[in-house]
Amino acid sequence: MSRQRDIDLSGAPVVDAHCHGFEVDKLLARDPGSWTDRITLMGMCFASAKSLDRRLAKPVSKMTERTIFAMLGRRWLADFLGCPAEKVPQVRYAALEADPKGYISRLLNDECIKGLLVDDGYPLPRVDPEKLEAVVGTRVHRVTRIEPLIEEARNVTHNVQDMEEAFRALLEEAALDPRCVAFKSVIAYRTGLDVGSPTKDEVTESYRRWKDAEWKEGRETSKDLRDHLLNVTLEIASREDRPVHIHTGAGDADVVLSYARPSNLASLLTRFSAHPVVLIHSGYPWLEEATYLASIYPMAYLELSLVLPWATLDVDRGLSLILGSVPTSKVFYGSDEASEPELLWISAKLARAALGRVLGCAVERNYLTQGEAERVGRSVLAENVLRLHGLAE
Ligand SMILES: [Zn+2]
């Protein structure tokens, strides 16, 4: 029996549609020995979630040794660095410390990573995109997260009208920055994805309840106001010609899980059906729901991080599901790197190979020609995200 031929995507440029910034001195301040913990989904989410008991750090670390992603990440990096796998945490630390720019840009060059769309809402305070660009040696685009702007607007005002006005001004100001290629909301982490269109009175009432609760977040307090401000964001985004990225699906343990399923977003997608909305994480683990939305809403797009790279063995199934059902021009590669820069590289490497296998299978079945499969692979890795964000040459 002949083995299926994978599509060769080596050398195809990559643009990462969703990742987070970092600062070298903060990377170096971390314990080198727990690097492997920080690249796993559990380790990364344990670090960002505020709601988990900090005493769990030890058991989390123990699980790393039995996590396939940690094993593959460490071994691949060992090959790249030319050292034994068990030495990777120390050797990569030494490389980063000796020449941060040289080390990180070598990783990105190795996987042909030509651009990063960086969600500026995590970590906070915001990472300066110019400094980040100098370290990574590739173009850094800014995705402006609205929740820190909502907080900023709330802190400098005393009533709901002034707050909305301040928020609008902050968004308009962000849009003046040529680096800003999209707006982003993590409303799934605040009050849920079932965004409605509350009346003016409901919004005012929500502000009052939220304030009376001393800004304690919750569906009973801030939901109507947050829903309204996301609607405002869509309105400004359409005037300013910026796609809106929305976190869908699970994330760390702080997410409002019962309202994080992408199907909750259907009413917003219907209301703003002419505006491009990127479903960040493709609703993982509810990939089927996001796939369905993107296959019927013409302007709903899918970004692949979370299933990619952390589902490891299951990545191929995720890609088959999505690419098999959704116009392939609407699917973007993303890593969701939010802890260590090596994730940008491991994720791109894993995605390139998985796409090669899944598209190779499509050719073997005579669904696609070799040329078509190659074009799909390249478009998912970089061209689609560039086109939607007005960055294509
Ligand atoms: Zn993220």
Tab-separated table of C-alpha atoms and ligand atoms in Angstrom:
chain	number	residue	atom	x	y	z
A	1	MET	CA	0.000	0.000	0.000
A	2	SER	CA	1.435	3.387	-0.916
A	3	ARG	CA	1.587	6.018	1.767
A	4	GLN	CA	-0.320	9.233	1.169
A	5	ARG	CA	1.841	12.073	-0.129
A	6	ASP	CA	1.675	15.140	2.114
A	7	ILE	CA	1.468	18.563	0.517
A	8	ASP	CA	4.842	20.241	0.826
A	9	LEU	CA	4.300	23.641	2.413
A	10	SER	CA	7.899	24.155	3.477
A	11	GLY	CA	8.981	27.725	2.956
A	12	ALA	CA	5.397	29.027	2.753
A	13	PRO	CA	5.168	32.326	4.659
A	14	VAL	CA	3.213	32.393	7.910
A	15	VAL	CA	1.288	35.291	9.427
A	16	ASP	CA	0.074	34.613	12.945
A	17	ALA	CA	-3.509	35.909	13.237
A	18	HIS	CA	-3.671	35.695	17.028
A	19	CYS	CA	-0.866	35.904	19.553
A	20	HIS	CA	0.294	38.006	22.493
A	21	GLY	CA	3.267	40.248	23.141
A	22	PHE	CA	6.162	39.731	25.540
A	23	GLU	CA	9.066	41.675	26.998
A	24	VAL	CA	12.526	40.164	27.163
A	25	ASP	CA	13.323	41.212	30.742
A	26	LYS	CA	10.083	39.602	31.940
A	27	LEU	CA	10.839	36.392	30.004
A	28	LEU	CA	14.262	36.289	31.639
A	29	ALA	CA	12.842	36.931	35.113
A	30	ARG	CA	10.929	33.625	35.033
A	31	ASP	CA	12.246	30.376	36.445
A	32	PRO	CA	14.107	28.700	33.540
A	33	GLY	CA	13.298	25.238	34.920
A	34	SER	CA	9.517	25.611	34.467
A	35	TRP	CA	9.642	26.701	30.802
A	36	THR	CA	8.090	23.391	29.709
A	37	ASP	CA	5.143	23.943	32.085
A	38	ARG	CA	4.538	27.350	30.560
A	39	ILE	CA	4.243	26.063	26.988
A	40	THR	CA	1.447	23.592	27.759
A	41	LEU	CA	-2.179	24.725	27.541
A	42	MET	CA	-2.699	23.873	31.181
A	43	GLY	CA	0.439	25.683	32.334
A	44	MET	CA	-0.257	28.779	30.231
A	45	CYS	CA	-3.908	29.003	31.342
A	46	PHE	CA	-2.963	28.336	34.961
A	47	ALA	CA	-0.719	31.400	34.789
A	48	SER	CA	-3.411	33.684	33.309
A	49	ALA	CA	-6.493	32.536	35.302
A	50	LYS	CA	-7.144	34.511	38.468
A	51	SER	CA	-9.741	32.091	39.798
A	52	LEU	CA	-7.570	29.003	40.411
A	53	ASP	CA	-5.896	28.023	43.695
A	54	ARG	CA	-2.206	28.967	43.387
A	55	ARG	CA	-1.200	25.912	45.414
A	56	LEU	CA	-1.942	23.804	42.329
A	57	ALA	CA	1.295	24.939	40.672
A	58	LYS	CA	3.110	21.738	41.695
A	59	PRO	CA	0.535	19.225	40.407
A	60	VAL	CA	0.244	21.272	37.181
A	61	SER	CA	3.984	20.965	36.740
A	62	LYS	CA	3.908	17.197	37.329
A	63	MET	CA	1.391	16.758	34.505
A	64	THR	CA	3.721	18.442	32.008
A	65	GLU	CA	5.901	15.345	31.860
A	66	ARG	CA	2.917	13.342	30.607
A	67	THR	CA	1.620	15.933	28.142
A	68	ILE	CA	2.253	15.110	24.486
A	69	PHE	CA	2.573	18.759	23.534
A	70	ALA	CA	5.352	19.284	26.102
A	71	MET	CA	7.207	16.205	24.861
A	72	LEU	CA	7.078	17.216	21.216
A	73	GLY	CA	7.809	20.895	21.893
A	74	ARG	CA	10.868	20.100	23.935
A	75	ARG	CA	12.211	17.557	21.469
A	76	TRP	CA	11.671	19.757	18.404
A	77	LEU	CA	13.415	22.621	20.143
A	78	ALA	CA	16.249	20.267	21.148
A	79	ASP	CA	16.817	19.542	17.440
A	80	PHE	CA	16.752	23.250	16.654
A	81	LEU	CA	19.199	24.099	19.448
A	82	GLY	CA	21.381	21.010	18.976
A	83	CYS	CA	21.123	19.848	22.573
A	84	PRO	CA	19.581	16.905	24.455
A	85	ALA	CA	15.823	17.298	25.171
A	86	GLU	CA	16.276	17.420	28.927
A	87	LYS	CA	18.675	20.365	28.583
A	88	VAL	CA	16.254	22.505	26.527
A	89	PRO	CA	14.947	24.728	29.369
A	90	GLN	CA	18.493	25.764	30.315
A	91	VAL	CA	19.926	25.973	26.782
A	92	ARG	CA	17.036	28.084	25.445
A	93	TYR	CA	17.349	30.373	28.479
A	94	ALA	CA	21.051	30.858	27.829
A	95	ALA	CA	20.372	31.573	24.141
A	96	LEU	CA	17.674	34.109	25.027
A	97	GLU	CA	19.843	35.788	27.610
A	98	ALA	CA	22.914	36.003	25.367
A	99	ASP	CA	21.137	37.495	22.346
A	100	PRO	CA	17.356	37.892	22.687
A	101	LYS	CA	16.813	39.431	19.265
A	102	GLY	CA	19.128	36.955	17.535
A	103	TYR	CA	17.520	33.947	19.206
A	104	ILE	CA	13.868	34.930	18.689
A	105	SER	CA	14.303	36.184	15.139
A	106	ARG	CA	16.188	32.977	14.248
A	107	LEU	CA	13.167	30.966	15.447
A	108	LEU	CA	10.742	33.112	13.450
A	109	ASN	CA	12.909	33.022	10.325
A	110	ASP	CA	13.181	29.267	10.565
A	111	GLU	CA	9.398	28.994	10.201
A	112	CYS	CA	9.111	31.909	7.747
A	113	ILE	CA	6.920	33.898	10.143
A	114	LYS	CA	6.391	37.212	8.384
A	115	GLY	CA	3.908	38.975	10.611
A	116	LEU	CA	2.132	38.848	13.975
A	117	LEU	CA	-1.335	40.153	14.850
A	118	VAL	CA	-0.841	40.862	18.528
A	119	ASP	CA	-3.815	41.080	20.906
A	120	ASP	CA	-2.815	44.034	23.082
A	121	GLY	CA	-5.169	43.159	25.970
A	122	TYR	CA	-2.949	40.489	27.483
A	123	PRO	CA	-0.523	40.851	29.127
A	124	LEU	CA	-1.216	44.212	30.755
A	125	PRO	CA	0.288	46.781	30.931
A	126	ARG	CA	0.389	46.741	27.139
A	127	VAL	CA	3.532	45.566	25.420
A	128	ASP	CA	4.970	48.323	23.223
A	129	PRO	CA	4.566	47.044	19.636
A	130	GLU	CA	7.665	48.891	18.459
A	131	LYS	CA	9.827	47.243	21.086
A	132	LEU	CA	8.278	43.877	20.296
A	133	GLU	CA	8.922	44.376	16.600
A	134	ALA	CA	12.585	45.133	17.313
A	135	VAL	CA	12.919	41.832	19.205
A	136	VAL	CA	10.995	39.508	16.879
A	137	GLY	CA	12.400	41.031	13.686
A	138	THR	CA	9.070	40.774	11.873
A	139	ARG	CA	6.078	43.051	11.356
A	140	VAL	CA	3.901	43.505	14.462
A	141	HIS	CA	0.267	44.529	13.914
A	142	ARG	CA	-1.906	45.630	16.769
A	143	VAL	CA	-5.315	44.178	17.604
A	144	THR	CA	-6.896	46.660	19.999
A	145	ARG	CA	-8.766	44.963	22.798
A	146	ILE	CA	-11.837	46.900	23.918
A	147	GLU	CA	-12.122	45.716	27.529
A	148	PRO	CA	-9.147	47.736	28.861
A	149	LEU	CA	-10.613	50.759	27.020
A	150	ILE	CA	-13.988	50.167	28.695
A	151	GLU	CA	-12.257	50.148	32.060
A	152	GLU	CA	-10.319	53.273	31.202
A	153	ALA	CA	-13.504	55.074	30.101
A	154	ARG	CA	-15.307	53.970	33.268
A	155	ASN	CA	-12.488	55.194	35.501
A	156	VAL	CA	-12.432	58.729	34.110
A	157	THR	CA	-16.210	59.358	34.041
A	158	HIS	CA	-19.181	59.460	36.435
A	159	ASN	CA	-22.209	58.569	34.381
A	160	VAL	CA	-23.137	56.245	31.568
A	161	GLN	CA	-23.374	58.874	28.797
A	162	ASP	CA	-19.913	60.257	29.554
A	163	MET	CA	-18.536	56.751	29.815
A	164	GLU	CA	-19.865	55.796	26.393
A	165	GLU	CA	-18.519	59.003	24.907
A	166	ALA	CA	-15.087	58.400	26.435
A	167	PHE	CA	-15.112	54.824	25.142
A	168	ARG	CA	-16.011	55.965	21.627
A	169	ALA	CA	-13.183	58.514	21.713
A	170	LEU	CA	-10.665	55.864	22.841
A	171	LEU	CA	-11.676	53.525	20.034
A	172	GLU	CA	-11.502	56.314	17.440
A	173	GLU	CA	-8.062	57.208	18.763
A	174	ALA	CA	-6.899	53.591	18.507
A	175	ALA	CA	-8.088	53.493	14.904
A	176	LEU	CA	-5.752	56.395	14.083
A	177	ASP	CA	-2.783	54.125	14.793
A	178	PRO	CA	-1.758	52.582	11.455
A	179	ARG	CA	-0.613	49.477	13.335
A	180	CYS	CA	-4.165	48.859	14.555
A	181	VAL	CA	-5.625	46.351	12.093
A	182	ALA	CA	-8.636	45.129	14.102
A	183	PHE	CA	-10.621	45.502	17.321
A	184	LYS	CA	-11.020	42.610	19.707
A	185	SER	CA	-13.455	41.669	22.465
A	186	VAL	CA	-13.214	39.053	25.196
A	187	ILE	CA	-16.839	39.486	26.259
A	188	ALA	CA	-16.955	35.686	26.728
A	189	TYR	CA	-14.715	36.299	29.767
A	190	ARG	CA	-17.007	38.983	31.175
A	191	THR	CA	-20.705	38.383	30.547
A	192	GLY	CA	-20.994	35.842	27.729
A	193	LEU	CA	-21.373	35.713	23.955
A	194	ASP	CA	-25.173	36.040	23.840
A	195	VAL	CA	-24.866	39.719	22.976
A	196	GLY	CA	-28.247	41.408	22.613
A	197	SER	CA	-29.299	44.944	21.760
A	198	PRO	CA	-30.470	46.457	25.048
A	199	THR	CA	-32.501	49.675	25.125
A	200	LYS	CA	-31.088	52.967	26.369
A	201	ASP	CA	-32.912	52.526	29.686
A	202	GLU	CA	-31.583	48.982	30.115
A	203	VAL	CA	-28.043	50.219	29.485
A	204	THR	CA	-28.417	53.034	32.022
A	205	GLU	CA	-29.885	50.616	34.549
A	206	SER	CA	-27.037	48.152	33.957
A	207	TYR	CA	-24.474	50.903	34.595
A	208	ARG	CA	-26.248	51.815	37.848
A	209	ARG	CA	-26.368	48.180	39.050
A	210	TRP	CA	-22.734	47.643	38.137
A	211	LYS	CA	-21.685	50.813	39.957
A	212	ASP	CA	-23.799	49.925	43.026
A	213	ALA	CA	-22.085	46.537	43.071
A	214	GLU	CA	-18.745	48.386	43.165
A	215	TRP	CA	-17.998	47.235	39.610
A	216	LYS	CA	-18.409	43.568	40.422
A	217	GLU	CA	-18.642	41.872	37.064
A	218	GLY	CA	-21.596	39.664	36.250
A	219	ARG	CA	-24.521	38.989	33.965
A	220	GLU	CA	-26.856	40.581	36.542
A	221	THR	CA	-24.774	43.784	36.650
A	222	SER	CA	-22.679	44.692	33.608
A	223	LYS	CA	-24.177	42.561	30.818
A	224	ASP	CA	-26.483	45.102	29.138
A	225	LEU	CA	-23.820	47.796	29.233
A	226	ARG	CA	-21.125	45.493	27.852
A	227	ASP	CA	-23.470	44.242	25.121
A	228	HIS	CA	-24.191	47.836	24.141
A	229	LEU	CA	-20.507	48.774	24.046
A	230	LEU	CA	-19.720	45.790	21.815
A	231	ASN	CA	-22.506	46.940	19.479
A	232	VAL	CA	-20.913	50.414	19.531
A	233	THR	CA	-17.576	48.762	18.664
A	234	LEU	CA	-19.093	47.055	15.619
A	235	GLU	CA	-20.582	50.381	14.527
A	236	ILE	CA	-17.225	52.203	14.830
A	237	ALA	CA	-15.367	49.244	13.284
A	238	SER	CA	-17.551	49.405	10.225
A	239	ARG	CA	-16.960	53.167	9.896
A	240	GLU	CA	-13.212	52.716	10.444
A	241	ASP	CA	-13.043	49.646	8.229
A	242	ARG	CA	-11.612	47.272	10.858
A	243	PRO	CA	-12.616	43.625	11.314
A	244	VAL	CA	-13.714	42.689	14.836
A	245	HIS	CA	-12.083	39.711	16.544
A	246	ILE	CA	-14.189	38.001	19.195
A	247	HIS	CA	-12.922	35.353	21.585
A	248	THR	CA	-15.163	32.309	21.194
A	249	GLY	CA	-15.156	29.063	23.129
A	250	ALA	CA	-13.173	28.181	26.185
A	251	GLY	CA	-10.005	29.826	27.407
A	252	ASP	CA	-8.586	29.813	30.869
A	253	ALA	CA	-10.744	29.002	33.902
A	254	ASP	CA	-12.029	32.603	34.189
A	255	VAL	CA	-14.241	32.307	31.104
A	256	VAL	CA	-18.059	32.378	31.508
A	257	LEU	CA	-18.164	28.826	30.191
A	258	SER	CA	-21.941	28.374	29.942
A	259	TYR	CA	-22.155	31.346	27.546
A	260	ALA	CA	-18.870	30.796	25.689
A	261	ARG	CA	-20.228	28.477	23.000
A	262	PRO	CA	-19.988	30.158	19.599
A	263	SER	CA	-23.675	29.512	18.813
A	264	ASN	CA	-24.447	32.226	21.414
A	265	LEU	CA	-22.991	34.721	18.966
A	266	ALA	CA	-25.583	34.080	16.258
A	267	SER	CA	-27.735	37.109	17.087
A	268	LEU	CA	-24.763	39.500	16.910
A	269	LEU	CA	-23.630	37.917	13.638
A	270	THR	CA	-27.130	38.382	12.251
A	271	ARG	CA	-27.361	42.018	13.358
A	272	PHE	CA	-23.966	42.907	11.871
A	273	SER	CA	-24.052	40.406	9.029
A	274	ALA	CA	-22.220	42.703	6.594
A	275	HIS	CA	-19.240	43.287	8.903
A	276	PRO	CA	-16.289	40.866	9.138
A	277	VAL	CA	-16.105	39.129	12.509
A	278	VAL	CA	-13.235	36.737	13.277
A	279	LEU	CA	-14.167	33.925	15.651
A	280	ILE	CA	-10.924	33.625	17.589
A	281	HIS	CA	-10.140	29.990	18.530
A	282	SER	CA	-12.923	28.751	16.189
A	283	GLY	CA	-15.009	28.241	19.323
A	284	TYR	CA	-12.712	25.481	20.627
A	285	PRO	CA	-13.685	22.985	21.979
A	286	TRP	CA	-16.988	23.585	20.132
A	287	LEU	CA	-15.377	23.606	16.706
A	288	GLU	CA	-18.512	22.233	15.039
A	289	GLU	CA	-20.593	25.228	16.114
A	290	ALA	CA	-18.087	27.790	14.845
A	291	THR	CA	-17.631	25.808	11.635
A	292	TYR	CA	-21.364	25.882	11.094
A	293	LEU	CA	-21.538	29.662	11.716
A	294	ALA	CA	-18.677	30.358	9.297
A	295	SER	CA	-20.257	28.121	6.679
A	296	ILE	CA	-23.520	30.086	6.642
A	297	TYR	CA	-22.604	33.652	7.717
A	298	PRO	CA	-20.610	35.068	4.784
A	299	MET	CA	-18.637	37.511	6.975
A	300	ALA	CA	-17.819	35.143	9.858
A	301	TYR	CA	-14.164	34.070	9.763
A	302	LEU	CA	-12.299	31.407	11.749
A	303	GLU	CA	-8.951	31.643	13.501
A	304	LEU	CA	-7.417	28.274	14.356
A	305	SER	CA	-5.555	28.672	17.648
A	306	LEU	CA	-6.181	26.466	20.696
A	307	VAL	CA	-6.974	23.340	18.689
A	308	LEU	CA	-3.720	24.389	17.079
A	309	PRO	CA	-1.201	23.560	18.483
A	310	TRP	CA	-2.351	22.087	21.787
A	311	ALA	CA	-4.725	19.374	20.577
A	312	THR	CA	-1.642	17.748	18.954
A	313	LEU	CA	-2.987	14.389	17.692
A	314	ASP	CA	-6.420	15.889	17.132
A	315	VAL	CA	-5.264	18.910	15.102
A	316	ASP	CA	-5.793	17.011	11.837
A	317	ARG	CA	-9.411	16.295	12.714
A	318	GLY	CA	-10.010	19.983	13.525
A	319	LEU	CA	-8.472	21.077	10.221
A	320	SER	CA	-10.432	18.455	8.250
A	321	LEU	CA	-13.681	19.581	9.839
A	322	ILE	CA	-13.115	23.282	9.240
A	323	LEU	CA	-11.453	23.172	5.820
A	324	GLY	CA	-13.938	20.586	4.620
A	325	SER	CA	-16.959	22.773	5.394
A	326	VAL	CA	-15.987	26.454	5.335
A	327	PRO	CA	-14.768	28.487	2.333
A	328	THR	CA	-11.034	28.074	2.837
A	329	SER	CA	-10.434	31.792	2.198
A	330	LYS	CA	-12.064	32.484	5.594
A	331	VAL	CA	-9.684	30.395	7.712
A	332	PHE	CA	-6.595	31.868	9.401
A	333	TYR	CA	-3.613	30.257	11.069
A	334	GLY	CA	-2.984	31.496	14.642
A	335	SER	CA	-0.869	30.276	17.568
A	336	ASP	CA	-2.327	32.049	20.638
A	337	GLU	CA	1.208	32.239	21.983
A	338	ALA	CA	0.691	33.922	25.361
A	339	SER	CA	3.622	32.722	27.431
A	340	GLU	CA	6.906	31.881	25.701
A	341	PRO	CA	8.180	33.024	22.275
A	342	GLU	CA	9.124	29.465	21.252
A	343	LEU	CA	5.389	28.728	20.941
A	344	LEU	CA	5.266	30.923	17.832
A	345	TRP	CA	7.753	28.544	16.242
A	346	ILE	CA	6.433	25.193	17.561
A	347	SER	CA	2.886	26.086	16.558
A	348	ALA	CA	3.815	27.187	13.027
A	349	LYS	CA	5.862	24.012	12.528
A	350	LEU	CA	3.025	21.818	13.759
A	351	ALA	CA	0.417	23.660	11.654
A	352	ARG	CA	2.487	23.454	8.465
A	353	ALA	CA	2.870	19.681	8.822
A	354	ALA	CA	-0.770	19.090	9.804
A	355	LEU	CA	-2.040	21.175	6.879
A	356	GLY	CA	0.263	19.203	4.600
A	357	ARG	CA	-1.258	15.920	5.807
A	358	VAL	CA	-4.898	17.027	5.694
A	359	LEU	CA	-4.559	18.602	2.244
A	360	GLY	CA	-2.569	15.598	1.041
A	361	CYS	CA	-5.542	13.471	2.001
A	362	ALA	CA	-7.845	15.737	-0.052
A	363	VAL	CA	-5.608	15.213	-3.098
A	364	GLU	CA	-5.522	11.466	-2.564
A	365	ARG	CA	-9.327	11.395	-2.608
A	366	ASN	CA	-9.347	13.455	-5.790
A	367	TYR	CA	-11.173	16.328	-4.044
A	368	LEU	CA	-8.383	18.751	-4.866
A	369	THR	CA	-5.569	18.919	-7.362
A	370	GLN	CA	-2.035	19.240	-6.074
A	371	GLY	CA	-1.986	22.903	-7.107
A	372	GLU	CA	-5.308	23.652	-5.428
A	373	ALA	CA	-4.171	21.998	-2.213
A	374	GLU	CA	-0.960	24.013	-2.169
A	375	ARG	CA	-2.874	27.241	-2.719
A	376	VAL	CA	-5.277	26.429	0.129
A	377	GLY	CA	-2.364	25.663	2.465
A	378	ARG	CA	-0.573	28.912	1.669
A	379	SER	CA	-3.734	30.968	1.984
A	380	VAL	CA	-4.538	29.559	5.439
A	381	LEU	CA	-0.974	30.141	6.664
A	382	ALA	CA	-0.787	33.806	5.620
A	383	GLU	CA	-2.687	35.178	2.633
A	384	ASN	CA	-6.235	35.059	4.035
A	385	VAL	CA	-5.456	37.045	7.168
A	386	LEU	CA	-3.457	39.612	5.195
A	387	ARG	CA	-6.288	40.125	2.713
A	388	LEU	CA	-9.028	40.578	5.312
A	389	HIS	CA	-6.937	43.093	7.272
A	390	GLY	CA	-5.937	45.135	4.236
A	391	LEU	CA	-2.307	44.040	4.505
A	392	ALA	CA	-1.925	42.150	1.240
A	393	GLU	CA	0.684	43.551	-1.128
B	1	ZN	ZN	-5.182	34.764	23.071
